[in-house]
Amino acid sequence: MSEKRKPSGFLLKQRAFLKLYLITLTEQERLYGLKLLDVLREEFQPFGYRPNHSEVYKALHDLIEEGILEQVKKKKEGMKYQEVVYYRFTEEGYKKAQLYKRQLKTELDRCEALIRKAIKDNFS
Amino acid sequence: MSEKRKPSGFLLKQRAFLKLYLITLTEQERLYGLKLLDVLREEFQPFGYRPNHSEVYKALHDLIEEGILEQVKKKKEGMKYQEVVYYRFTEEGYKKAQLYKRQLKTELDRCEALIRKAIKDNFS
DNA sequence: GTATGAACAGCTTGTTCATGG
DNA sequence: CCATGAACAAGCTGTTCATAC
């Protein structure tokens, strides 16, 4: 009775989108959860997109389960006691991350094409 | 306890996307449910998107509830008995539809910008 | 088999709660 | 207050069932 469902292939999901950004941000700079959320919200604010904290944490946890990232618990800079969770690539993780990014590039190109088609088909 | 949830403003939903196409197709040519589905599937097939029949019906029903479209039950061309449901704009519907399309144009532009930003941010 | 529609079930995601510093 | 995480619940969407021709 419980079958797995095949997605119709509409636009990509928020979770995948966030995972892509989290990989790229990890390549650039080591940050922790809520700080990543801040950065993302600021980046997307002009685009009317405001992710919530749970989605970011779940995306990070997904990347851990896939063996791409691992946690590093550290004291927050300047704080004596506040411990926060930073992320870095695992041994195998960077290679896996590059593969994931290549897949997402294809997916983003597809979505862009779909949206451009809709603009063309409905507004020309 | 049951609050309405505020969307985070990620990409537009499939339902809205289909409603836009159904309005435009109704402007161009009068068709019925499953035929509209055929047309849409053929259009999107190169883009890996294959909507299912329920989503198309639900989108049509939404447009009826919003007072944009109405049903016209007719015999299928060449068929004596097979009755199918065609759609046309209501009296007020065409004006409402143009408003909806203007809103969707803004939304599609926003989504395109978001995707282009993601490509730029993650693949440059 | 084609067509329409509703009911159901699974997936996605936003809100709330719990714990700790 | 900030930070992390899990539990919960609402919303979206794919599959199945029912009805009719």
mmCIF file of C-alpha atoms (C1' of nucleotides) in Angstrom:
data_model
loop_
_atom_site.group_PDB
_atom_site.id
_atom_site.type_symbol
_atom_site.label_atom_id
_atom_site.label_comp_id
_atom_site.label_asym_id
_atom_site.label_seq_id
_atom_site.Cartn_x
_atom_site.Cartn_y
_atom_site.Cartn_z
ATOM 1 C CA MET A 1 0.000 0.000 0.000
ATOM 2 C CA SER A 2 2.816 2.440 0.681
ATOM 3 C CA GLU A 3 4.500 3.032 -2.643
ATOM 4 C CA LYS A 4 7.275 5.481 -3.227
ATOM 5 C CA ARG A 5 6.196 8.389 -5.329
ATOM 6 C CA LYS A 6 7.902 9.568 -8.467
ATOM 7 C CA PRO A 7 8.324 13.375 -8.547
ATOM 8 C CA SER A 8 6.802 15.088 -11.560
ATOM 9 C CA GLY A 9 10.022 16.991 -12.221
ATOM 10 C CA PHE A 10 8.826 20.499 -11.604
ATOM 11 C CA LEU A 11 11.266 22.950 -9.978
ATOM 12 C CA LEU A 12 13.980 21.935 -7.561
ATOM 13 C CA LYS A 13 13.245 21.731 -3.856
ATOM 14 C CA GLN A 14 14.327 24.216 -1.251
ATOM 15 C CA ARG A 15 16.338 21.566 0.574
ATOM 16 C CA ALA A 16 18.555 20.862 -2.430
ATOM 17 C CA PHE A 17 18.999 24.561 -3.071
ATOM 18 C CA LEU A 18 20.171 25.137 0.495
ATOM 19 C CA LYS A 19 22.517 22.156 0.418
ATOM 20 C CA LEU A 20 24.213 23.608 -2.629
ATOM 21 C CA TYR A 21 24.753 26.951 -0.904
ATOM 22 C CA LEU A 22 25.954 25.301 2.287
ATOM 23 C CA ILE A 23 28.588 23.390 0.362
ATOM 24 C CA THR A 24 29.806 26.526 -1.349
ATOM 25 C CA LEU A 25 29.832 28.501 1.884
ATOM 26 C CA THR A 26 31.832 25.731 3.534
ATOM 27 C CA GLU A 27 34.356 25.931 0.713
ATOM 28 C CA GLN A 28 34.737 29.636 1.309
ATOM 29 C CA GLU A 29 34.609 30.080 5.052
ATOM 30 C CA ARG A 30 33.906 28.069 8.160
ATOM 31 C CA LEU A 31 30.626 29.103 9.765
ATOM 32 C CA TYR A 32 28.076 27.668 12.154
ATOM 33 C CA GLY A 33 24.355 27.088 11.811
ATOM 34 C CA LEU A 34 22.657 30.306 12.716
ATOM 35 C CA LYS A 35 25.422 32.368 11.174
ATOM 36 C CA LEU A 36 24.887 30.523 7.910
ATOM 37 C CA LEU A 37 21.206 31.324 8.230
ATOM 38 C CA ASP A 38 22.015 35.003 8.679
ATOM 39 C CA VAL A 39 24.225 35.035 5.606
ATOM 40 C CA LEU A 40 21.610 33.288 3.493
ATOM 41 C CA ARG A 41 18.786 35.534 4.648
ATOM 42 C CA GLU A 42 20.815 38.595 3.860
ATOM 43 C CA GLU A 43 21.767 37.267 0.439
ATOM 44 C CA PHE A 44 18.192 36.411 -0.513
ATOM 45 C CA GLN A 45 16.429 39.273 1.148
ATOM 46 C CA PRO A 46 16.260 41.322 -2.086
ATOM 47 C CA PHE A 47 14.648 38.289 -3.736
ATOM 48 C CA GLY A 48 11.873 37.887 -1.211
ATOM 49 C CA TYR A 49 13.170 34.563 0.064
ATOM 50 C CA ARG A 50 13.687 34.069 3.781
ATOM 51 C CA PRO A 51 14.633 30.503 4.769
ATOM 52 C CA ASN A 52 13.898 29.402 8.315
ATOM 53 C CA HIS A 53 16.340 27.920 10.766
ATOM 54 C CA SER A 54 14.964 24.383 10.642
ATOM 55 C CA GLU A 55 15.489 24.033 6.914
ATOM 56 C CA VAL A 56 19.104 25.087 7.236
ATOM 57 C CA TYR A 57 19.738 22.621 10.055
ATOM 58 C CA LYS A 58 18.019 19.834 8.162
ATOM 59 C CA ALA A 59 20.072 20.585 5.062
ATOM 60 C CA LEU A 60 23.254 20.442 7.147
ATOM 61 C CA HIS A 61 22.176 17.156 8.709
ATOM 62 C CA ASP A 62 21.463 15.742 5.257
ATOM 63 C CA LEU A 63 24.994 16.635 4.179
ATOM 64 C CA ILE A 64 26.358 14.894 7.252
ATOM 65 C CA GLU A 65 24.329 11.761 6.585
ATOM 66 C CA GLU A 66 25.607 11.739 3.016
ATOM 67 C CA GLY A 67 29.151 11.786 4.342
ATOM 68 C CA ILE A 68 29.968 15.188 2.892
ATOM 69 C CA LEU A 69 30.278 17.343 5.986
ATOM 70 C CA GLU A 70 31.197 16.721 9.583
ATOM 71 C CA GLN A 71 30.716 18.766 12.710
ATOM 72 C CA VAL A 72 33.404 20.546 14.665
ATOM 73 C CA LYS A 73 32.266 21.834 18.013
ATOM 74 C CA LYS A 74 34.155 24.925 19.033
ATOM 75 C CA LYS A 75 33.901 27.908 21.295
ATOM 76 C CA LYS A 76 32.469 30.906 19.548
ATOM 77 C CA GLU A 77 35.091 33.565 18.883
ATOM 78 C CA GLY A 78 35.577 35.777 21.889
ATOM 79 C CA MET A 79 33.079 33.828 23.940
ATOM 80 C CA LYS A 80 34.314 31.799 26.861
ATOM 81 C CA TYR A 81 31.447 29.372 27.131
ATOM 82 C CA GLN A 82 29.147 29.536 24.143
ATOM 83 C CA GLU A 83 29.869 26.414 22.126
ATOM 84 C CA VAL A 84 28.705 26.329 18.527
ATOM 85 C CA VAL A 85 28.855 23.782 15.727
ATOM 86 C CA TYR A 86 31.070 24.507 12.753
ATOM 87 C CA TYR A 87 31.234 22.361 9.621
ATOM 88 C CA ARG A 88 34.008 21.080 7.417
ATOM 89 C CA PHE A 89 34.334 18.527 4.639
ATOM 90 C CA THR A 90 35.065 14.944 5.575
ATOM 91 C CA GLU A 91 37.996 13.117 4.004
ATOM 92 C CA GLU A 92 35.804 11.879 1.154
ATOM 93 C CA GLY A 93 33.424 14.807 1.418
ATOM 94 C CA TYR A 94 35.001 17.338 -0.878
ATOM 95 C CA LYS A 95 34.928 14.965 -3.836
ATOM 96 C CA LYS A 96 31.333 14.027 -3.126
ATOM 97 C CA ALA A 97 30.456 17.679 -2.806
ATOM 98 C CA GLN A 98 31.858 18.441 -6.234
ATOM 99 C CA LEU A 99 29.714 15.684 -7.703
ATOM 100 C CA TYR A 100 26.638 17.046 -5.973
ATOM 101 C CA LYS A 101 27.384 20.512 -7.290
ATOM 102 C CA ARG A 102 27.681 19.240 -10.820
ATOM 103 C CA GLN A 103 24.271 17.602 -10.506
ATOM 104 C CA LEU A 104 22.750 20.768 -9.090
ATOM 105 C CA LYS A 105 24.203 22.837 -11.897
ATOM 106 C CA THR A 106 22.327 20.690 -14.380
ATOM 107 C CA GLU A 107 19.187 20.995 -12.311
ATOM 108 C CA LEU A 108 19.463 24.774 -11.987
ATOM 109 C CA ASP A 109 19.976 25.107 -15.725
ATOM 110 C CA ARG A 110 16.884 23.005 -16.312
ATOM 111 C CA CYS A 111 14.823 25.127 -13.926
ATOM 112 C CA GLU A 112 16.020 28.333 -15.492
ATOM 113 C CA ALA A 113 15.038 27.009 -18.902
ATOM 114 C CA LEU A 114 11.600 26.010 -17.627
ATOM 115 C CA ILE A 115 10.967 29.436 -16.177
ATOM 116 C CA ARG A 116 12.231 31.228 -19.257
ATOM 117 C CA LYS A 117 9.965 29.063 -21.357
ATOM 118 C CA ALA A 118 7.001 30.007 -19.174
ATOM 119 C CA ILE A 119 7.792 33.689 -19.570
ATOM 120 C CA LYS A 120 8.080 33.261 -23.312
ATOM 121 C CA ASP A 121 4.970 31.128 -23.694
ATOM 122 C CA ASN A 122 2.733 33.302 -21.551
ATOM 123 C CA PHE A 123 4.077 36.797 -22.123
ATOM 124 C CA SER A 124 4.974 37.235 -25.766
ATOM 125 C CA MET B 1 -3.536 26.064 17.647
ATOM 126 C CA SER B 2 -3.960 25.850 13.900
ATOM 127 C CA GLU B 3 -2.182 28.883 12.548
ATOM 128 C CA LYS B 4 -1.772 29.697 8.915
ATOM 129 C CA ARG B 5 1.794 29.401 7.813
ATOM 130 C CA LYS B 6 3.732 32.089 6.045
ATOM 131 C CA PRO B 7 5.604 30.730 3.014
ATOM 132 C CA SER B 8 9.332 31.366 3.028
ATOM 133 C CA GLY B 9 9.186 32.743 -0.498
ATOM 134 C CA PHE B 10 11.249 30.155 -2.298
ATOM 135 C CA LEU B 11 10.231 29.219 -5.845
ATOM 136 C CA LEU B 12 6.680 29.340 -7.119
ATOM 137 C CA LYS B 13 4.413 26.338 -6.724
ATOM 138 C CA GLN B 14 3.411 23.953 -9.442
ATOM 139 C CA ARG B 15 -0.259 24.843 -9.006
ATOM 140 C CA ALA B 16 0.324 28.517 -9.805
ATOM 141 C CA PHE B 17 2.505 27.619 -12.766
ATOM 142 C CA LEU B 18 -0.210 25.403 -14.226
ATOM 143 C CA LYS B 19 -2.928 27.997 -13.650
ATOM 144 C CA LEU B 20 -0.911 30.483 -15.657
ATOM 145 C CA TYR B 21 -0.579 28.076 -18.571
ATOM 146 C CA LEU B 22 -4.239 27.121 -18.416
ATOM 147 C CA ILE B 23 -5.257 30.757 -18.673
ATOM 148 C CA THR B 24 -3.037 31.297 -21.679
ATOM 149 C CA LEU B 25 -4.210 28.115 -23.365
ATOM 150 C CA THR B 26 -7.809 29.174 -22.802
ATOM 151 C CA GLU B 27 -7.037 32.485 -24.488
ATOM 152 C CA GLN B 28 -5.659 30.666 -27.474
ATOM 153 C CA GLU B 29 -7.928 27.691 -27.952
ATOM 154 C CA ARG B 30 -10.764 25.961 -26.213
ATOM 155 C CA LEU B 31 -9.689 22.598 -24.853
ATOM 156 C CA TYR B 32 -10.806 20.096 -22.239
ATOM 157 C CA GLY B 33 -9.006 18.597 -19.253
ATOM 158 C CA LEU B 34 -7.077 15.630 -20.522
ATOM 159 C CA LYS B 35 -6.289 17.348 -23.797
ATOM 160 C CA LEU B 36 -4.783 20.225 -21.866
ATOM 161 C CA LEU B 37 -2.737 17.682 -19.966
ATOM 162 C CA ASP B 38 -1.493 16.198 -23.233
ATOM 163 C CA VAL B 39 -0.481 19.598 -24.551
ATOM 164 C CA LEU B 40 1.349 20.483 -21.353
ATOM 165 C CA ARG B 41 3.155 17.170 -21.154
ATOM 166 C CA GLU B 42 4.328 17.508 -24.707
ATOM 167 C CA GLU B 43 5.492 21.072 -24.148
ATOM 168 C CA PHE B 44 7.457 20.226 -21.026
ATOM 169 C CA GLN B 45 8.737 16.837 -22.015
ATOM 170 C CA PRO B 46 12.110 18.215 -23.174
ATOM 171 C CA PHE B 47 12.441 19.859 -19.760
ATOM 172 C CA GLY B 48 11.890 16.719 -17.738
ATOM 173 C CA TYR B 49 8.599 17.906 -16.294
ATOM 174 C CA ARG B 50 5.525 15.699 -16.533
ATOM 175 C CA PRO B 51 2.485 17.024 -14.662
ATOM 176 C CA ASN B 52 -0.167 14.539 -13.627
ATOM 177 C CA HIS B 53 -3.851 14.710 -14.370
ATOM 178 C CA SER B 54 -4.951 15.569 -10.845
ATOM 179 C CA GLU B 55 -2.857 18.694 -10.667
ATOM 180 C CA VAL B 56 -4.317 19.948 -13.921
ATOM 181 C CA TYR B 57 -7.875 19.321 -12.751
ATOM 182 C CA LYS B 58 -7.189 20.961 -9.420
ATOM 183 C CA ALA B 59 -5.708 23.992 -11.140
ATOM 184 C CA LEU B 60 -8.794 24.246 -13.348
ATOM 185 C CA HIS B 61 -11.069 23.939 -10.331
ATOM 186 C CA ASP B 62 -9.109 26.689 -8.581
ATOM 187 C CA LEU B 63 -9.660 28.973 -11.544
ATOM 188 C CA ILE B 64 -13.366 28.220 -11.425
ATOM 189 C CA GLU B 65 -13.570 28.983 -7.713
ATOM 190 C CA GLU B 66 -11.773 32.262 -8.318
ATOM 191 C CA GLY B 67 -14.435 33.190 -10.859
ATOM 192 C CA ILE B 68 -12.041 33.200 -13.791
ATOM 193 C CA LEU B 69 -13.156 30.185 -15.797
ATOM 194 C CA GLU B 70 -16.424 28.331 -16.223
ATOM 195 C CA GLN B 71 -17.233 24.923 -17.593
ATOM 196 C CA VAL B 72 -18.984 24.185 -20.854
ATOM 197 C CA LYS B 73 -20.015 20.586 -21.231
ATOM 198 C CA LYS B 74 -20.010 19.520 -24.851
ATOM 199 C CA LYS B 75 -19.875 16.478 -26.988
ATOM 200 C CA LYS B 76 -16.374 15.687 -28.087
ATOM 201 C CA GLU B 77 -15.840 16.432 -31.767
ATOM 202 C CA GLY B 78 -16.966 13.551 -33.945
ATOM 203 C CA MET B 79 -18.151 11.571 -30.922
ATOM 204 C CA LYS B 80 -21.866 11.019 -30.459
ATOM 205 C CA TYR B 81 -21.874 10.298 -26.756
ATOM 206 C CA GLN B 82 -18.574 11.154 -25.132
ATOM 207 C CA GLU B 83 -19.215 14.358 -23.214
ATOM 208 C CA VAL B 84 -16.197 16.372 -22.143
ATOM 209 C CA VAL B 85 -15.698 19.574 -20.179
ATOM 210 C CA TYR B 86 -14.382 22.619 -22.026
ATOM 211 C CA TYR B 87 -13.465 25.889 -20.350
ATOM 212 C CA ARG B 88 -14.039 29.542 -21.149
ATOM 213 C CA PHE B 89 -13.646 32.834 -19.330
ATOM 214 C CA THR B 90 -16.544 34.080 -17.278
ATOM 215 C CA GLU B 91 -17.899 37.591 -17.845
ATOM 216 C CA GLU B 92 -15.522 39.009 -15.247
ATOM 217 C CA GLY B 93 -12.963 36.302 -15.774
ATOM 218 C CA TYR B 94 -10.831 37.703 -18.539
ATOM 219 C CA LYS B 95 -10.054 40.842 -16.566
ATOM 220 C CA LYS B 96 -9.220 38.796 -13.462
ATOM 221 C CA ALA B 97 -7.057 36.526 -15.558
ATOM 222 C CA GLN B 98 -5.005 39.428 -16.846
ATOM 223 C CA LEU B 99 -4.409 40.550 -13.286
ATOM 224 C CA TYR B 100 -3.338 37.060 -12.299
ATOM 225 C CA LYS B 101 -0.960 36.917 -15.236
ATOM 226 C CA ARG B 102 0.640 40.200 -14.259
ATOM 227 C CA GLN B 103 1.243 38.845 -10.775
ATOM 228 C CA LEU B 104 2.718 35.643 -12.144
ATOM 229 C CA LYS B 105 5.017 37.563 -14.447
ATOM 230 C CA THR B 106 6.504 39.306 -11.429
ATOM 231 C CA GLU B 107 6.810 35.989 -9.662
ATOM 232 C CA LEU B 108 8.479 34.269 -12.612
ATOM 233 C CA ASP B 109 10.945 37.124 -12.958
ATOM 234 C CA ARG B 110 11.756 36.804 -9.286
ATOM 235 C CA CYS B 111 12.298 33.053 -9.583
ATOM 236 C CA GLU B 112 14.485 33.439 -12.622
ATOM 237 C CA ALA B 113 16.598 35.977 -10.755
ATOM 238 C CA LEU B 114 16.909 33.648 -7.776
ATOM 239 C CA ILE B 115 18.068 30.777 -9.939
ATOM 240 C CA ARG B 116 20.491 32.920 -11.889
ATOM 241 C CA LYS B 117 21.905 34.167 -8.629
ATOM 242 C CA ALA B 118 22.385 30.601 -7.428
ATOM 243 C CA ILE B 119 24.238 29.721 -10.620
ATOM 244 C CA LYS B 120 26.430 32.779 -10.265
ATOM 245 C CA ASP B 121 27.095 32.313 -6.548
ATOM 246 C CA ASN B 122 27.911 28.627 -6.753
ATOM 247 C CA PHE B 123 29.502 28.235 -10.178
ATOM 248 C CA SER B 124 31.766 31.187 -10.853
ATOM 249 C "C1'" DG C 1 -10.124 2.810 -23.401
ATOM 250 C "C1'" DT C 2 -11.094 7.956 -22.471
ATOM 251 C "C1'" DA C 3 -12.639 11.477 -19.288
ATOM 252 C "C1'" DT C 4 -13.667 13.767 -14.877
ATOM 253 C "C1'" DG C 5 -13.324 14.117 -10.204
ATOM 254 C "C1'" DA C 6 -12.568 12.995 -5.306
ATOM 255 C "C1'" DA C 7 -10.186 10.566 -1.708
ATOM 256 C "C1'" DC C 8 -6.154 9.145 0.048
ATOM 257 C "C1'" DA C 9 -1.202 8.941 1.160
ATOM 258 C "C1'" DG C 10 3.438 10.485 1.069
ATOM 259 C "C1'" DC C 11 6.605 14.300 0.889
ATOM 260 C "C1'" DT C 12 8.058 19.077 1.895
ATOM 261 C "C1'" DT C 13 8.458 22.637 4.929
ATOM 262 C "C1'" DG C 14 7.053 26.192 8.465
ATOM 263 C "C1'" DT C 15 6.107 26.587 13.581
ATOM 264 C "C1'" DT C 16 6.667 25.245 18.058
ATOM 265 C "C1'" DC C 17 8.836 23.075 21.864
ATOM 266 C "C1'" DA C 18 12.950 21.351 24.549
ATOM 267 C "C1'" DT C 19 17.594 21.805 26.147
ATOM 268 C "C1'" DG C 20 21.681 24.216 27.183
ATOM 269 C "C1'" DG C 21 24.811 28.080 27.556
ATOM 270 C "C1'" DC D 1 19.249 36.591 24.596
ATOM 271 C "C1'" DC D 2 21.700 32.937 21.154
ATOM 272 C "C1'" DA D 3 22.312 28.197 19.443
ATOM 273 C "C1'" DT D 4 21.085 23.491 18.195
ATOM 274 C "C1'" DG D 5 17.924 20.105 17.393
ATOM 275 C "C1'" DA D 6 13.663 17.406 17.361
ATOM 276 C "C1'" DA D 7 8.674 17.040 17.242
ATOM 277 C "C1'" DC D 8 4.727 18.466 15.349
ATOM 278 C "C1'" DA D 9 1.448 20.197 11.977
ATOM 279 C "C1'" DA D 10 0.104 22.441 7.742
ATOM 280 C "C1'" DG D 11 0.407 22.482 2.916
ATOM 281 C "C1'" DC D 12 1.618 20.505 -1.639
ATOM 282 C "C1'" DT D 13 1.341 16.930 -4.846
ATOM 283 C "C1'" DG D 14 1.447 12.071 -6.738
ATOM 284 C "C1'" DT D 15 -1.364 7.692 -6.719
ATOM 285 C "C1'" DT D 16 -5.414 5.355 -6.418
ATOM 286 C "C1'" DC D 17 -10.269 4.707 -6.524
ATOM 287 C "C1'" DA D 18 -15.072 5.722 -8.259
ATOM 288 C "C1'" DT D 19 -18.168 6.910 -11.806
ATOM 289 C "C1'" DA D 20 -19.671 7.449 -16.428
ATOM 290 C "C1'" DC D 21 -19.488 6.889 -21.270
#
